[in-house]
Amino acid sequence: MELRHFRYFTAVAEQGGFTKAANMLFVSQPTLSQQIRALERELGVPLFLRAPDGVRLTAAGEVFHGHAEAVLRMVDEATRATRRAGSEPDTLRIGWAPPIPRALHVPIASAFSTAYPHVRLAWQETTLPDPEGPLLDGDVDVSLLRLPVDVERVLWEPIADEPCGLAVPIGHPLAELDSVGVPDILDEPMPNVGDAVPEAMKRWWLLPDSRNGEYPKAVGEPVSTVTELALSVVLNGVVCPAPYLYVKTAAVHGFRALELREGPCSSTGVARRRDDRRALPRLFCELATRVTAELQP
């Protein structure tokens, strides 16, 4: 049994006859009929009921059809994956979710360009509501981003630790403190994070896992970007957890950045898709991890 037998059989089954299938496959009808009969002899069962107006599958043919389609799908995917692996891009597309701790993307990019001068680096800024979306959709090849990530689809390696922060509006009772613990803010109202933000990200910002699954009181109109979250903090007098650098560098004034002790992890990491077998994304991630480790104080 050869791969062409699967293709010939599937064509006859889908076209409902040998003439149409032969035309589609660019083979003669006698040749196609001979190949199908050879397949039936090898299997020891008839696969088609032949009639003047066409053919239809036998019960055995129905079973074989399901398996034949699966085999052909696997072969096609293997072909595509192999071609992708063998055709490395001249451009490596890098997503990044600013701000990056200690501007680590600069030494990473410099080291990669030195090691692989034939590869052009193209950068794409990724932001809320879905910073890992461009990576999962294939718009970028690798990405520098913070947790949370879809660990079933993404390989993520931390490159920089960062404390969790808390945005607190000026005049709020907590505003004079330098740090607070998660239990201190669980009863505080928070921004109304919109449905455009993925559930995993929403849970990171609003801490329902610290309230037995309950979300906080939401105030204001739905928001879905970092700037909108910051504006909600100021205009609605609410607090909001965030990576500390987000709070410190926000383009909105009127709130303070506190450290949130025992807050969710806000480490920055380098990520690639688990199903991407190409060498360049893997080499970039490995180099990024190595370069940042060497830069640690």
mmCIF file of C-alpha atoms in Angstrom:
data_model
loop_
_atom_site.group_PDB
_atom_site.id
_atom_site.type_symbol
_atom_site.label_atom_id
_atom_site.label_comp_id
_atom_site.label_asym_id
_atom_site.label_seq_id
_atom_site.Cartn_x
_atom_site.Cartn_y
_atom_site.Cartn_z
ATOM 1 C CA MET A 1 0.000 0.000 0.000
ATOM 2 C CA GLU A 2 1.449 3.346 -1.076
ATOM 3 C CA LEU A 3 0.505 6.928 -0.406
ATOM 4 C CA ARG A 4 -0.978 7.314 -3.880
ATOM 5 C CA HIS A 5 -3.537 4.619 -3.021
ATOM 6 C CA PHE A 6 -4.841 6.836 -0.220
ATOM 7 C CA ARG A 7 -5.055 9.827 -2.534
ATOM 8 C CA TYR A 8 -6.718 7.855 -5.335
ATOM 9 C CA PHE A 9 -9.237 6.258 -2.987
ATOM 10 C CA THR A 10 -10.124 9.575 -1.333
ATOM 11 C CA ALA A 11 -10.601 11.276 -4.704
ATOM 12 C CA VAL A 12 -13.004 8.581 -5.924
ATOM 13 C CA ALA A 13 -14.941 8.693 -2.655
ATOM 14 C CA GLU A 14 -15.270 12.480 -2.715
ATOM 15 C CA GLN A 15 -16.032 12.767 -6.452
ATOM 16 C CA GLY A 16 -18.528 9.899 -6.432
ATOM 17 C CA GLY A 17 -17.090 8.282 -9.515
ATOM 18 C CA PHE A 18 -13.946 7.250 -11.356
ATOM 19 C CA THR A 19 -14.253 9.636 -14.307
ATOM 20 C CA LYS A 20 -14.361 12.823 -12.233
ATOM 21 C CA ALA A 21 -11.657 11.536 -9.905
ATOM 22 C CA ALA A 22 -9.376 10.601 -12.808
ATOM 23 C CA ASN A 23 -9.771 14.067 -14.323
ATOM 24 C CA MET A 24 -8.954 15.698 -10.981
ATOM 25 C CA LEU A 25 -5.887 13.493 -10.478
ATOM 26 C CA PHE A 26 -4.684 13.818 -14.093
ATOM 27 C CA VAL A 27 -4.536 10.036 -14.567
ATOM 28 C CA SER A 28 -6.426 7.796 -16.975
ATOM 29 C CA GLN A 29 -9.616 6.129 -15.765
ATOM 30 C CA PRO A 30 -8.296 2.583 -16.423
ATOM 31 C CA THR A 31 -5.179 3.351 -14.371
ATOM 32 C CA LEU A 32 -7.269 4.703 -11.510
ATOM 33 C CA SER A 33 -9.592 1.661 -11.595
ATOM 34 C CA GLN A 34 -6.620 -0.699 -11.531
ATOM 35 C CA GLN A 35 -5.109 1.079 -8.515
ATOM 36 C CA ILE A 36 -8.372 0.950 -6.554
ATOM 37 C CA ARG A 37 -8.834 -2.768 -7.342
ATOM 38 C CA ALA A 38 -5.246 -3.406 -6.208
ATOM 39 C CA LEU A 39 -6.037 -1.589 -2.942
ATOM 40 C CA GLU A 40 -9.195 -3.675 -2.451
ATOM 41 C CA ARG A 41 -7.257 -6.887 -3.076
ATOM 42 C CA GLU A 42 -4.657 -5.885 -0.501
ATOM 43 C CA LEU A 43 -7.301 -5.049 2.099
ATOM 44 C CA GLY A 44 -9.363 -8.106 1.233
ATOM 45 C CA VAL A 45 -12.680 -6.213 1.147
ATOM 46 C CA PRO A 46 -14.590 -4.161 -1.441
ATOM 47 C CA LEU A 47 -14.446 -0.445 -0.777
ATOM 48 C CA PHE A 48 -16.979 0.735 -3.349
ATOM 49 C CA LEU A 49 -20.371 -0.349 -4.621
ATOM 50 C CA ARG A 50 -20.210 0.292 -8.358
ATOM 51 C CA ALA A 51 -23.296 1.305 -10.337
ATOM 52 C CA PRO A 52 -23.923 2.890 -13.779
ATOM 53 C CA ASP A 53 -24.572 6.274 -12.179
ATOM 54 C CA GLY A 54 -21.444 6.275 -10.011
ATOM 55 C CA VAL A 55 -20.038 4.665 -6.897
ATOM 56 C CA ARG A 56 -20.689 4.773 -3.183
ATOM 57 C CA LEU A 57 -18.717 3.535 -0.233
ATOM 58 C CA THR A 58 -19.312 0.178 1.381
ATOM 59 C CA ALA A 59 -19.322 -0.072 5.182
ATOM 60 C CA ALA A 60 -15.656 -1.050 5.017
ATOM 61 C CA GLY A 61 -15.053 1.822 2.627
ATOM 62 C CA GLU A 62 -16.562 4.279 5.126
ATOM 63 C CA VAL A 63 -14.147 3.084 7.791
ATOM 64 C CA PHE A 64 -11.163 3.248 5.451
ATOM 65 C CA HIS A 65 -12.199 6.719 4.266
ATOM 66 C CA GLY A 66 -11.945 8.163 7.772
ATOM 67 C CA HIS A 67 -8.478 6.728 8.260
ATOM 68 C CA ALA A 68 -7.323 7.726 4.776
ATOM 69 C CA GLU A 69 -8.318 11.357 5.376
ATOM 70 C CA ALA A 70 -6.412 11.353 8.670
ATOM 71 C CA VAL A 71 -3.310 9.926 6.980
ATOM 72 C CA LEU A 72 -3.410 12.548 4.235
ATOM 73 C CA ARG A 73 -3.867 15.357 6.756
ATOM 74 C CA MET A 74 -0.832 14.119 8.686
ATOM 75 C CA VAL A 75 1.238 13.888 5.509
ATOM 76 C CA ASP A 76 0.250 17.406 4.444
ATOM 77 C CA GLU A 77 1.051 18.838 7.870
ATOM 78 C CA ALA A 78 4.388 17.003 7.940
ATOM 79 C CA THR A 79 5.201 18.503 4.545
ATOM 80 C CA ARG A 80 4.290 22.039 5.633
ATOM 81 C CA ALA A 81 6.203 21.744 8.917
ATOM 82 C CA THR A 82 9.288 20.398 7.170
ATOM 83 C CA ARG A 83 9.250 23.170 4.591
ATOM 84 C CA ARG A 84 8.844 25.778 7.338
ATOM 85 C CA ALA A 85 11.788 24.300 9.214
ATOM 86 C CA GLY A 86 13.927 24.303 6.092
ATOM 87 C CA SER A 87 13.168 27.864 5.064
ATOM 88 C CA GLU A 88 14.437 30.128 7.806
ATOM 89 C CA PRO A 89 13.277 33.714 7.371
ATOM 90 C CA ASP A 90 15.641 36.542 6.474
ATOM 91 C CA THR A 91 13.661 38.583 8.994
ATOM 92 C CA LEU A 92 12.941 37.635 12.594
ATOM 93 C CA ARG A 93 9.799 39.358 13.842
ATOM 94 C CA ILE A 94 9.978 40.250 17.526
ATOM 95 C CA GLY A 95 7.058 41.328 19.657
ATOM 96 C CA TRP A 96 7.700 43.342 22.793
ATOM 97 C CA ALA A 97 5.457 44.619 25.555
ATOM 98 C CA PRO A 98 7.058 47.821 26.872
ATOM 99 C CA PRO A 99 8.390 48.910 29.237
ATOM 100 C CA ILE A 100 11.103 46.236 29.400
ATOM 101 C CA PRO A 101 13.054 46.082 32.688
ATOM 102 C CA ARG A 102 16.526 47.616 32.325
ATOM 103 C CA ALA A 103 15.887 48.033 28.582
ATOM 104 C CA LEU A 104 17.081 44.456 28.125
ATOM 105 C CA HIS A 105 15.774 44.301 24.573
ATOM 106 C CA VAL A 106 18.669 46.535 23.458
ATOM 107 C CA PRO A 107 21.572 44.255 24.500
ATOM 108 C CA ILE A 108 19.587 41.212 23.360
ATOM 109 C CA ALA A 109 19.054 42.694 19.903
ATOM 110 C CA SER A 110 22.685 43.801 19.662
ATOM 111 C CA ALA A 111 23.997 40.369 20.612
ATOM 112 C CA PHE A 112 21.676 38.618 18.184
ATOM 113 C CA SER A 113 22.585 40.927 15.304
ATOM 114 C CA THR A 114 26.263 40.294 15.991
ATOM 115 C CA ALA A 115 25.777 36.530 16.047
ATOM 116 C CA TYR A 116 23.448 36.420 13.010
ATOM 117 C CA PRO A 117 24.239 39.445 10.816
ATOM 118 C CA HIS A 118 22.271 38.032 7.856
ATOM 119 C CA VAL A 119 18.975 38.218 9.816
ATOM 120 C CA ARG A 120 17.048 41.474 9.928
ATOM 121 C CA LEU A 121 15.150 42.156 13.155
ATOM 122 C CA ALA A 122 11.664 43.648 12.890
ATOM 123 C CA TRP A 123 9.997 44.874 16.094
ATOM 124 C CA GLN A 124 6.271 45.055 16.838
ATOM 125 C CA GLU A 125 4.917 46.579 20.029
ATOM 126 C CA THR A 126 2.333 44.412 21.775
ATOM 127 C CA THR A 127 -0.032 45.755 24.412
ATOM 128 C CA LEU A 128 -3.192 44.951 26.254
ATOM 129 C CA PRO A 129 -5.744 43.566 25.795
ATOM 130 C CA ASP A 130 -3.858 40.585 24.362
ATOM 131 C CA PRO A 131 -0.060 40.943 24.427
ATOM 132 C CA GLU A 132 0.592 37.316 23.439
ATOM 133 C CA GLY A 133 -1.980 37.389 20.632
ATOM 134 C CA PRO A 134 0.489 38.372 17.865
ATOM 135 C CA LEU A 135 2.749 35.465 18.850
ATOM 136 C CA LEU A 136 -0.075 32.905 18.921
ATOM 137 C CA ASP A 137 -1.505 34.240 15.647
ATOM 138 C CA GLY A 138 1.891 34.004 13.902
ATOM 139 C CA ASP A 139 2.283 37.763 13.401
ATOM 140 C CA VAL A 140 5.599 37.631 15.290
ATOM 141 C CA ASP A 141 8.109 34.813 15.694
ATOM 142 C CA VAL A 142 9.220 35.529 19.278
ATOM 143 C CA SER A 143 8.068 37.938 21.940
ATOM 144 C CA LEU A 144 9.287 39.660 25.093
ATOM 145 C CA LEU A 145 6.307 39.711 27.413
ATOM 146 C CA ARG A 146 5.134 39.339 30.978
ATOM 147 C CA LEU A 147 3.073 36.671 32.617
ATOM 148 C CA PRO A 148 0.447 35.347 32.306
ATOM 149 C CA VAL A 149 0.953 33.326 29.125
ATOM 150 C CA ASP A 150 -0.763 30.312 27.592
ATOM 151 C CA VAL A 151 1.744 27.678 28.734
ATOM 152 C CA GLU A 152 0.086 25.001 26.582
ATOM 153 C CA ARG A 153 0.915 26.928 23.415
ATOM 154 C CA VAL A 154 3.871 29.085 24.452
ATOM 155 C CA LEU A 155 7.381 28.284 25.659
ATOM 156 C CA TRP A 156 8.311 31.095 28.057
ATOM 157 C CA GLU A 157 11.632 31.653 29.849
ATOM 158 C CA PRO A 158 12.029 34.429 32.449
ATOM 159 C CA ILE A 159 14.766 36.960 31.772
ATOM 160 C CA ALA A 160 14.027 39.713 34.325
ATOM 161 C CA ASP A 161 12.285 39.802 37.681
ATOM 162 C CA GLU A 162 10.138 42.793 38.538
ATOM 163 C CA PRO A 163 8.069 43.535 41.650
ATOM 164 C CA CYS A 164 4.340 43.781 41.372
ATOM 165 C CA GLY A 165 3.094 47.325 41.739
ATOM 166 C CA LEU A 166 -0.128 48.985 42.778
ATOM 167 C CA ALA A 167 -1.496 52.160 41.242
ATOM 168 C CA VAL A 168 -3.132 54.283 43.951
ATOM 169 C CA PRO A 169 -4.732 57.700 43.293
ATOM 170 C CA ILE A 170 -3.399 60.741 45.114
ATOM 171 C CA GLY A 171 -5.478 61.316 48.252
ATOM 172 C CA HIS A 172 -6.342 57.646 48.714
ATOM 173 C CA PRO A 173 -5.783 56.337 52.279
ATOM 174 C CA LEU A 174 -3.047 54.009 50.956
ATOM 175 C CA ALA A 175 -1.272 56.676 48.935
ATOM 176 C CA GLU A 176 1.208 57.616 51.684
ATOM 177 C CA LEU A 177 2.560 54.076 52.030
ATOM 178 C CA ASP A 178 5.523 52.653 50.155
ATOM 179 C CA SER A 179 4.139 49.117 49.966
ATOM 180 C CA VAL A 180 1.014 47.162 50.837
ATOM 181 C CA GLY A 181 0.128 43.481 50.954
ATOM 182 C CA VAL A 182 -2.514 41.792 48.840
ATOM 183 C CA PRO A 183 -4.861 41.329 51.868
ATOM 184 C CA ASP A 184 -4.852 45.117 52.348
ATOM 185 C CA ILE A 185 -6.539 45.765 48.987
ATOM 186 C CA LEU A 186 -8.989 42.893 48.574
ATOM 187 C CA ASP A 187 -11.957 45.054 49.635
ATOM 188 C CA GLU A 188 -10.930 47.963 47.419
ATOM 189 C CA PRO A 189 -12.889 48.719 44.236
ATOM 190 C CA MET A 190 -10.891 48.333 41.023
ATOM 191 C CA PRO A 191 -11.219 49.331 37.354
ATOM 192 C CA ASN A 192 -13.884 47.716 35.209
ATOM 193 C CA VAL A 193 -11.693 45.542 32.980
ATOM 194 C CA GLY A 194 -13.546 44.909 29.723
ATOM 195 C CA ASP A 195 -14.342 41.621 28.020
ATOM 196 C CA ALA A 196 -11.777 42.349 25.295
ATOM 197 C CA VAL A 197 -9.079 41.429 27.828
ATOM 198 C CA PRO A 198 -8.439 37.645 27.945
ATOM 199 C CA GLU A 199 -9.651 35.915 31.085
ATOM 200 C CA ALA A 200 -6.151 34.944 32.245
ATOM 201 C CA MET A 201 -5.006 38.563 31.987
ATOM 202 C CA LYS A 202 -8.152 39.830 33.711
ATOM 203 C CA ARG A 203 -7.524 37.453 36.606
ATOM 204 C CA TRP A 204 -3.963 38.770 36.887
ATOM 205 C CA TRP A 205 -5.121 42.388 37.206
ATOM 206 C CA LEU A 206 -8.139 41.865 39.486
ATOM 207 C CA LEU A 207 -6.915 39.076 41.838
ATOM 208 C CA PRO A 208 -10.071 36.902 42.067
ATOM 209 C CA ASP A 209 -7.937 33.942 43.158
ATOM 210 C CA SER A 210 -7.207 35.837 46.384
ATOM 211 C CA ARG A 211 -10.955 36.261 47.016
ATOM 212 C CA ASN A 212 -12.071 32.656 46.564
ATOM 213 C CA GLY A 213 -12.813 33.339 42.911
ATOM 214 C CA GLU A 214 -14.740 36.568 43.480
ATOM 215 C CA TYR A 215 -13.982 39.660 41.427
ATOM 216 C CA PRO A 216 -13.785 43.083 43.134
ATOM 217 C CA LYS A 217 -16.365 45.811 42.813
ATOM 218 C CA ALA A 218 -15.862 47.256 39.328
ATOM 219 C CA VAL A 219 -16.076 51.022 38.884
ATOM 220 C CA GLY A 220 -16.340 53.068 35.700
ATOM 221 C CA GLU A 221 -16.685 52.199 32.043
ATOM 222 C CA PRO A 222 -14.950 49.069 30.688
ATOM 223 C CA VAL A 223 -11.244 49.575 29.948
ATOM 224 C CA SER A 224 -8.814 47.414 27.998
ATOM 225 C CA THR A 225 -5.457 49.223 27.738
ATOM 226 C CA VAL A 226 -2.802 50.240 30.252
ATOM 227 C CA THR A 227 -3.547 53.938 29.728
ATOM 228 C CA GLU A 228 -7.277 53.349 30.201
ATOM 229 C CA LEU A 229 -6.558 51.433 33.414
ATOM 230 C CA ALA A 230 -4.417 54.298 34.681
ATOM 231 C CA LEU A 231 -7.104 56.845 33.832
ATOM 232 C CA SER A 232 -9.694 54.735 35.629
ATOM 233 C CA VAL A 233 -7.500 54.734 38.748
ATOM 234 C CA VAL A 234 -7.282 58.535 38.718
ATOM 235 C CA LEU A 235 -10.802 59.409 37.600
ATOM 236 C CA ASN A 236 -12.673 56.773 39.600
ATOM 237 C CA GLY A 237 -10.522 56.735 42.726
ATOM 238 C CA VAL A 238 -9.783 53.005 42.552
ATOM 239 C CA VAL A 239 -6.612 50.944 42.929
ATOM 240 C CA CYS A 240 -5.165 48.522 40.436
ATOM 241 C CA PRO A 241 -2.320 45.980 40.529
ATOM 242 C CA ALA A 242 0.174 46.218 37.666
ATOM 243 C CA PRO A 243 3.781 45.397 36.880
ATOM 244 C CA TYR A 244 5.774 48.026 38.785
ATOM 245 C CA LEU A 245 7.278 49.522 35.628
ATOM 246 C CA TYR A 246 3.793 49.967 34.147
ATOM 247 C CA VAL A 247 2.827 52.073 37.133
ATOM 248 C CA LYS A 248 6.057 54.076 37.200
ATOM 249 C CA THR A 249 6.097 54.899 33.488
ATOM 250 C CA ALA A 250 2.389 55.406 32.782
ATOM 251 C CA ALA A 251 1.614 58.496 30.694
ATOM 252 C CA VAL A 252 -1.086 59.482 33.185
ATOM 253 C CA HIS A 253 -0.503 61.616 36.283
ATOM 254 C CA GLY A 254 -2.416 61.746 39.538
ATOM 255 C CA PHE A 255 -1.500 58.468 41.214
ATOM 256 C CA ARG A 256 1.372 56.866 43.081
ATOM 257 C CA ALA A 257 3.162 53.594 42.498
ATOM 258 C CA LEU A 258 3.367 51.321 45.543
ATOM 259 C CA GLU A 259 4.929 47.896 45.768
ATOM 260 C CA LEU A 260 2.309 45.151 46.133
ATOM 261 C CA ARG A 261 3.769 42.470 48.373
ATOM 262 C CA GLU A 262 2.836 38.884 47.478
ATOM 263 C CA GLY A 263 1.257 40.220 44.304
ATOM 264 C CA PRO A 264 1.063 38.201 41.099
ATOM 265 C CA CYS A 265 4.305 37.475 39.284
ATOM 266 C CA SER A 266 5.199 40.217 36.809
ATOM 267 C CA SER A 267 8.466 38.806 35.485
ATOM 268 C CA THR A 268 9.381 39.542 31.880
ATOM 269 C CA GLY A 269 10.314 36.598 29.698
ATOM 270 C CA VAL A 270 11.150 35.608 26.154
ATOM 271 C CA ALA A 271 8.590 33.429 24.412
ATOM 272 C CA ARG A 272 8.052 31.377 21.266
ATOM 273 C CA ARG A 273 5.288 29.069 20.069
ATOM 274 C CA ARG A 274 5.562 25.435 21.154
ATOM 275 C CA ASP A 275 4.705 24.217 17.659
ATOM 276 C CA ASP A 276 7.355 26.386 15.967
ATOM 277 C CA ARG A 277 10.275 24.061 15.152
ATOM 278 C CA ARG A 278 12.373 26.616 13.290
ATOM 279 C CA ALA A 279 15.887 27.272 14.484
ATOM 280 C CA LEU A 280 15.932 31.092 14.581
ATOM 281 C CA PRO A 281 13.143 31.602 17.156
ATOM 282 C CA ARG A 282 14.762 28.978 19.384
ATOM 283 C CA LEU A 283 18.220 30.525 18.964
ATOM 284 C CA PHE A 284 16.878 33.985 19.771
ATOM 285 C CA CYS A 285 15.258 32.752 22.991
ATOM 286 C CA GLU A 286 18.381 30.878 24.034
ATOM 287 C CA LEU A 287 20.588 33.895 23.337
ATOM 288 C CA ALA A 288 18.207 36.257 25.170
ATOM 289 C CA THR A 289 18.295 34.043 28.256
ATOM 290 C CA ARG A 290 22.089 33.811 28.130
ATOM 291 C CA VAL A 291 22.665 37.545 27.566
ATOM 292 C CA THR A 292 20.354 38.633 30.381
ATOM 293 C CA ALA A 293 21.920 36.112 32.780
ATOM 294 C CA GLU A 294 25.346 37.631 32.047
ATOM 295 C CA LEU A 295 23.960 41.123 32.742
ATOM 296 C CA GLN A 296 22.615 40.240 36.167
ATOM 297 C CA PRO A 297 24.219 42.433 38.861
#
